[in-house]
Amino acid sequence: MLAANAAQYLASATLRALPHSALGEDSGPDGRDATSRTLRAAVTYIEANADRDVTLADIAASVPVTPRAVQYAFARHFDSTPLAYLRRVRLALAHDDLRAAEPGTATVTSIAMRWGFGHPGRFAAAYRAAYGRAPFGTLRA
């Protein structure tokens, strides 16, 4: 699971950083893939705003396309939804914060809340599924 998340995160970073036309078959008049442009813009928005309360409508408005177009781009290229991708990004950022935090100065709950996880138990379950250990174990390490 960790390798899959890391691979998807790396793929999104690559999509943002490098110009390409490898994704998709539908090209616009300029020869570029409209769906991959949508995906790159949506990924950029999600990663820049992961600490905010983000909805599918917000993501679509930032591109700007319809919410369905954003859902289609994520389904086509990531086999995921935009909000599932947002949760993975937030989980990775929370993981980074847990690794960098001093145990006496930060709590798992405060870090989870910072990244939009309102229920500590659900955060712990998602974290354990992704990283194979409890978030408190990462904070103590």
Backbone as numpy.savetxt, mean C-alpha at the origin, in Angstrom:
# Nx Ny Nz CAx CAy CAz Cx Cy Cz
4.41 -14.97 2.64 3.59 -13.79 2.64 4.46 -12.53 2.64
5.52 -12.57 3.44 6.42 -11.42 3.51 7.09 -11.19 2.15
7.50 -12.26 1.52 8.15 -12.13 0.21 7.17 -11.57 -0.82
5.93 -12.01 -0.76 4.92 -11.51 -1.70 4.68 -10.02 -1.48
4.56 -9.60 -0.22 4.36 -8.18 0.07 5.56 -7.36 -0.38
6.74 -7.86 -0.11 7.95 -7.14 -0.52 8.03 -7.04 -2.04
7.67 -8.10 -2.73 7.71 -8.09 -4.19 6.71 -7.08 -4.75
5.52 -7.02 -4.17 4.53 -6.05 -4.65 4.97 -4.62 -4.36
5.56 -4.40 -3.20 6.04 -3.07 -2.85 7.16 -2.66 -3.80
8.07 -3.58 -4.10 9.15 -3.31 -5.03 8.60 -3.02 -6.43
7.62 -3.80 -6.84 7.02 -3.58 -8.16 6.39 -2.19 -8.24
5.69 -1.78 -7.18 5.06 -0.46 -7.22 6.11 0.64 -7.24
7.19 0.46 -6.50 8.26 1.46 -6.50 8.89 1.55 -7.89
9.06 0.42 -8.53 9.62 0.40 -9.88 8.68 1.09 -10.86
7.37 0.82 -10.74 6.40 1.47 -11.61 6.45 2.99 -11.49
6.64 3.46 -10.27 6.69 4.91 -10.06 7.98 5.51 -10.58
9.07 4.79 -10.48 10.38 5.37 -10.76 10.80 5.31 -12.22
10.40 4.28 -12.91 10.91 4.07 -14.26 9.80 4.17 -15.31
10.04 4.91 -16.38 9.06 4.93 -17.46 9.06 3.59 -18.19
7.90 3.14 -18.56 7.81 1.85 -19.25 6.48 1.73 -19.95
6.37 0.71 -20.79 5.10 0.39 -21.44 4.86 -1.11 -21.36
5.50 -1.77 -20.40 5.40 -3.22 -20.30 4.06 -3.68 -19.78
3.38 -2.88 -18.97 2.12 -3.31 -18.39 0.97 -2.98 -19.33
0.16 -3.96 -19.60 -1.07 -3.71 -20.34 -0.90 -3.76 -21.83
-2.04 -3.87 -22.48 -2.05 -3.95 -23.92 -2.77 -2.78 -24.55
-3.57 -2.07 -23.76 -4.37 -0.98 -24.27 -3.57 0.30 -24.21
-3.19 0.83 -25.35 -2.40 2.05 -25.38 -3.27 3.23 -25.74
-2.89 4.37 -25.20 -3.57 5.60 -25.56 -2.96 6.16 -26.83
-3.40 7.34 -27.24 -2.88 7.94 -28.47 -1.39 8.22 -28.44
-0.83 8.38 -27.25 0.60 8.65 -27.16 1.42 7.37 -27.09
0.76 6.20 -27.20 1.48 4.92 -27.18 1.69 4.37 -25.78
1.26 5.11 -24.74 1.44 4.65 -23.37 0.17 3.96 -22.88
0.32 3.07 -21.97 -0.78 2.29 -21.41 -1.57 3.14 -20.43
-2.83 3.39 -20.73 -3.67 4.21 -19.86 -3.86 3.55 -18.50
-4.01 2.24 -18.47 -4.22 1.55 -17.20 -2.99 1.63 -16.31
-1.80 1.47 -16.87 -0.60 1.54 -16.04 -0.36 2.97 -15.56
-0.73 3.97 -16.35 -0.63 5.36 -15.89 -1.57 5.58 -14.70
-2.77 5.03 -14.81 -3.73 5.11 -13.72 -3.17 4.44 -12.48
-2.60 3.27 -12.65 -2.05 2.52 -11.53 -0.89 3.27 -10.88
0.03 3.79 -11.69 1.17 4.54 -11.14 0.70 5.75 -10.35
-0.26 6.48 -10.89 -0.77 7.66 -10.19 -1.48 7.28 -8.90
-2.25 6.21 -8.93 -2.96 5.75 -7.73 -1.98 5.26 -6.67
-0.97 4.51 -7.07 0.04 4.01 -6.13 0.80 5.18 -5.51
1.15 6.16 -6.31 1.85 7.33 -5.79 0.98 8.06 -4.76
-0.29 8.22 -5.07 -1.20 8.88 -4.13 -1.33 8.09 -2.83
-1.52 6.78 -2.95 -1.67 5.93 -1.77 -0.43 6.02 -0.89
0.73 5.89 -1.47 1.96 5.90 -0.69 2.25 7.26 -0.07
1.85 8.33 -0.73 2.07 9.67 -0.18 1.06 10.02 0.91
-0.08 9.33 0.93 -1.15 9.68 1.86 -1.54 8.52 2.77
-0.67 7.57 2.97 -0.99 6.38 3.76 -1.32 6.72 5.20
-0.87 7.86 5.69 -1.14 8.24 7.08 -2.46 8.99 7.23
-3.17 9.21 6.14 -4.44 9.93 6.16 -5.60 8.95 5.98
-6.80 9.42 6.25 -8.00 8.64 6.02 -8.31 8.69 4.52
-7.96 7.65 3.80 -8.07 7.61 2.34 -9.20 6.67 1.93
-10.03 7.13 1.01 -11.10 6.30 0.46 -10.84 6.01 -1.01
-11.58 5.09 -1.56 -11.48 4.79 -2.99 -11.80 6.04 -3.80
-12.78 6.81 -3.38 -13.13 8.05 -4.09 -11.97 9.04 -4.09
-11.25 9.12 -2.97 -10.07 10.01 -2.90 -9.01 9.58 -3.90
-8.76 8.28 -3.95 -7.74 7.75 -4.86 -8.13 8.05 -6.30
-9.39 7.77 -6.64 -9.87 8.00 -8.01 -9.81 9.48 -8.38
-10.18 10.35 -7.45 -10.16 11.79 -7.73 -8.74 12.30 -7.94
-7.77 11.68 -7.32 -6.38 12.12 -7.46 -5.80 11.77 -8.81
-6.40 10.81 -9.52 -5.77 10.31 -10.76 -6.01 11.21 -11.97
-7.11 11.75 -12.35 -8.50 11.53 -12.01 -9.17 10.57 -12.99
-9.77 9.56 -12.44 -10.57 8.58 -13.19 -11.72 8.16 -12.29
-12.55 7.26 -12.78 -13.65 6.77 -11.96 -13.11 5.76 -10.94
-13.82 5.58 -9.84 -13.40 4.55 -8.88 -13.29 3.18 -9.53
-14.17 2.86 -10.44 -14.12 1.56 -11.11 -12.84 1.40 -11.93
-12.37 2.47 -12.55 -11.13 2.39 -13.33 -9.94 2.09 -12.42
-9.94 2.67 -11.23 -8.86 2.39 -10.28 -8.94 0.93 -9.84
-10.14 0.46 -9.53 -10.30 -0.94 -9.13 -9.84 -1.88 -10.24
-10.17 -1.56 -11.47 -9.77 -2.39 -12.61 -8.24 -2.43 -12.75
-7.59 -1.28 -12.61 -6.13 -1.24 -12.75 -5.46 -2.10 -11.68
-5.94 -2.02 -10.45 -5.35 -2.83 -9.38 -5.65 -4.31 -9.57
-6.85 -4.63 -9.99 -7.19 -6.04 -10.23 -6.34 -6.61 -11.36
-6.16 -5.83 -12.39 -5.42 -6.29 -13.57 -3.93 -6.48 -13.29
-3.32 -5.55 -12.57 -1.88 -5.58 -12.40 -1.39 -6.13 -11.07
-2.21 -6.01 -10.01 -1.80 -6.48 -8.69 -2.66 -7.62 -8.17
-3.72 -7.97 -8.90 -4.68 -8.98 -8.43 -5.13 -8.63 -7.01
-5.47 -7.36 -6.82 -5.82 -6.83 -5.51 -6.79 -5.67 -5.69
-7.22 -5.10 -4.58 -8.02 -3.89 -4.63 -7.16 -2.72 -4.17
-7.56 -1.50 -4.49 -6.79 -0.34 -4.03 -6.72 -0.26 -2.50
-7.81 -0.57 -1.82 -7.80 -0.47 -0.37 -7.00 -1.60 0.28
-6.95 -2.77 -0.34 -6.09 -3.84 0.17 -4.62 -3.43 -0.01
-4.31 -2.79 -1.11 -2.95 -2.29 -1.32 -2.61 -1.23 -0.27
-3.55 -0.34 0.01 -3.35 0.68 1.04 -3.07 0.03 2.39
-3.80 -1.03 2.74 -3.55 -1.72 4.01 -2.16 -2.33 4.04
-1.70 -2.91 2.92 -0.35 -3.48 2.88 0.72 -2.40 3.04
0.51 -1.26 2.40 1.45 -0.15 2.54 1.49 0.32 3.99
0.32 0.49 4.58 0.26 0.92 5.98 0.92 -0.10 6.90
0.69 -1.37 6.64 1.29 -2.42 7.46 2.82 -2.38 7.35
3.32 -2.17 6.15 4.78 -2.08 5.96 5.35 -0.86 6.68
4.64 0.26 6.63 5.10 1.46 7.32 5.05 1.28 8.84
4.00 0.62 9.33 3.92 0.32 10.76 5.06 -0.60 11.17
5.37 -1.57 10.33 6.49 -2.48 10.60 7.80 -1.69 10.72
8.02 -0.77 9.80 9.22 0.06 9.85 9.27 0.87 11.15
8.13 1.43 11.54 8.08 2.21 12.78 8.34 1.33 14.00
7.78 0.13 14.01 8.00 -0.78 15.13 9.48 -1.15 15.25
10.13 -1.38 14.13 11.55 -1.74 14.15 12.41 -0.57 14.61
12.01 0.65 14.29 12.83 1.82 14.60 12.54 2.41 15.99
11.41 2.05 16.59 10.99 2.67 17.85 11.74 2.10 19.05
11.86 2.94 20.05 12.39 2.52 21.34 11.23 1.94 22.15
11.39 0.76 22.73 10.28 0.14 23.46 9.67 1.00 24.55
10.44 1.80 25.23 9.91 2.62 26.31 9.19 3.88 25.85
9.41 4.28 24.61 8.84 5.54 24.13 7.67 5.38 23.17
7.45 4.19 22.65 6.37 3.96 21.70 5.61 2.70 22.11
4.36 2.66 21.69 3.56 1.46 21.93 3.06 0.92 20.60
2.73 -0.35 20.60 2.17 -0.97 19.41 0.88 -0.26 19.03
0.06 0.04 20.02 -1.23 0.69 19.74 -1.04 2.06 19.11
-0.11 2.86 19.62 0.10 4.20 19.06 0.59 4.12 17.62
1.45 3.18 17.34 1.96 3.02 15.97 0.84 2.51 15.06
0.06 1.56 15.54 -1.06 1.04 14.75 -2.05 2.16 14.44
-2.38 2.96 15.43 -3.32 4.08 15.23 -2.76 5.10 14.24
-1.45 5.35 14.33 -0.84 6.32 13.41 -1.04 5.91 11.96
-1.02 4.62 11.69 -1.13 4.12 10.33 -2.54 3.65 9.98
-3.53 4.10 10.75 -4.92 3.88 10.36 -5.53 2.57 10.81
-4.89 1.85 11.70 -5.45 0.61 12.22 -6.16 0.95 13.53
-7.47 1.04 13.49 -8.23 1.46 14.64 -8.47 0.38 15.67
-8.29 -0.86 15.31 -8.53 -1.97 16.23 -7.22 -2.70 16.46
-6.64 -2.60 17.67 -5.33 -3.22 17.93 -5.30 -4.73 17.68
-6.39 -5.42 17.98 -6.42 -6.86 17.76 -6.36 -7.23 16.28
-7.07 -6.49 15.47 -7.03 -6.75 14.02 -5.66 -6.40 13.44
-5.07 -5.31 13.96 -3.73 -4.96 13.53 -2.75 -6.08 13.87
-2.83 -6.58 15.10 -1.92 -7.64 15.53 -2.09 -8.89 14.67
-3.32 -9.24 14.34 -3.56 -10.42 13.50 -3.01 -10.22 12.10
-3.24 -9.05 11.51 -2.71 -8.77 10.17 -1.19 -8.74 10.18
-0.62 -8.15 11.22 0.83 -8.07 11.35 1.43 -9.47 11.47
0.83 -10.28 12.31 1.33 -11.65 12.51 1.25 -12.45 11.21
0.17 -12.27 10.46 0.03 -12.98 9.19 1.09 -12.54 8.18
1.42 -11.26 8.18 2.39 -10.74 7.22 3.84 -10.99 7.62
4.14 -10.88 8.93 5.54 -10.92 9.36 5.90 -12.11 10.23
4.93 -12.95 10.56 5.23 -14.17 11.29 5.54 -14.00 12.76
5.27 -12.83 13.31 5.48 -12.59 14.73 4.54 -11.49 15.18
4.34 -11.41 16.47 3.48 -10.36 17.01 4.17 -9.01 16.90
3.42 -7.94 16.74 4.05 -6.62 16.64 4.84 -6.26 17.90
4.38 -6.69 19.06 5.11 -6.40 20.30 6.51 -7.04 20.26
6.62 -8.21 19.64 7.93 -8.85 19.50 8.88 -8.05 18.64
8.36 -7.41 17.61 9.18 -6.56 16.77 9.60 -5.30 17.53
8.68 -4.75 18.29 8.98 -3.54 19.06 10.06 -3.81 20.11
10.01 -4.96 20.74 11.00 -5.31 21.77 12.36 -5.64 21.19
12.39 -6.12 19.95 13.66 -6.60 19.36 14.62 -5.46 19.07
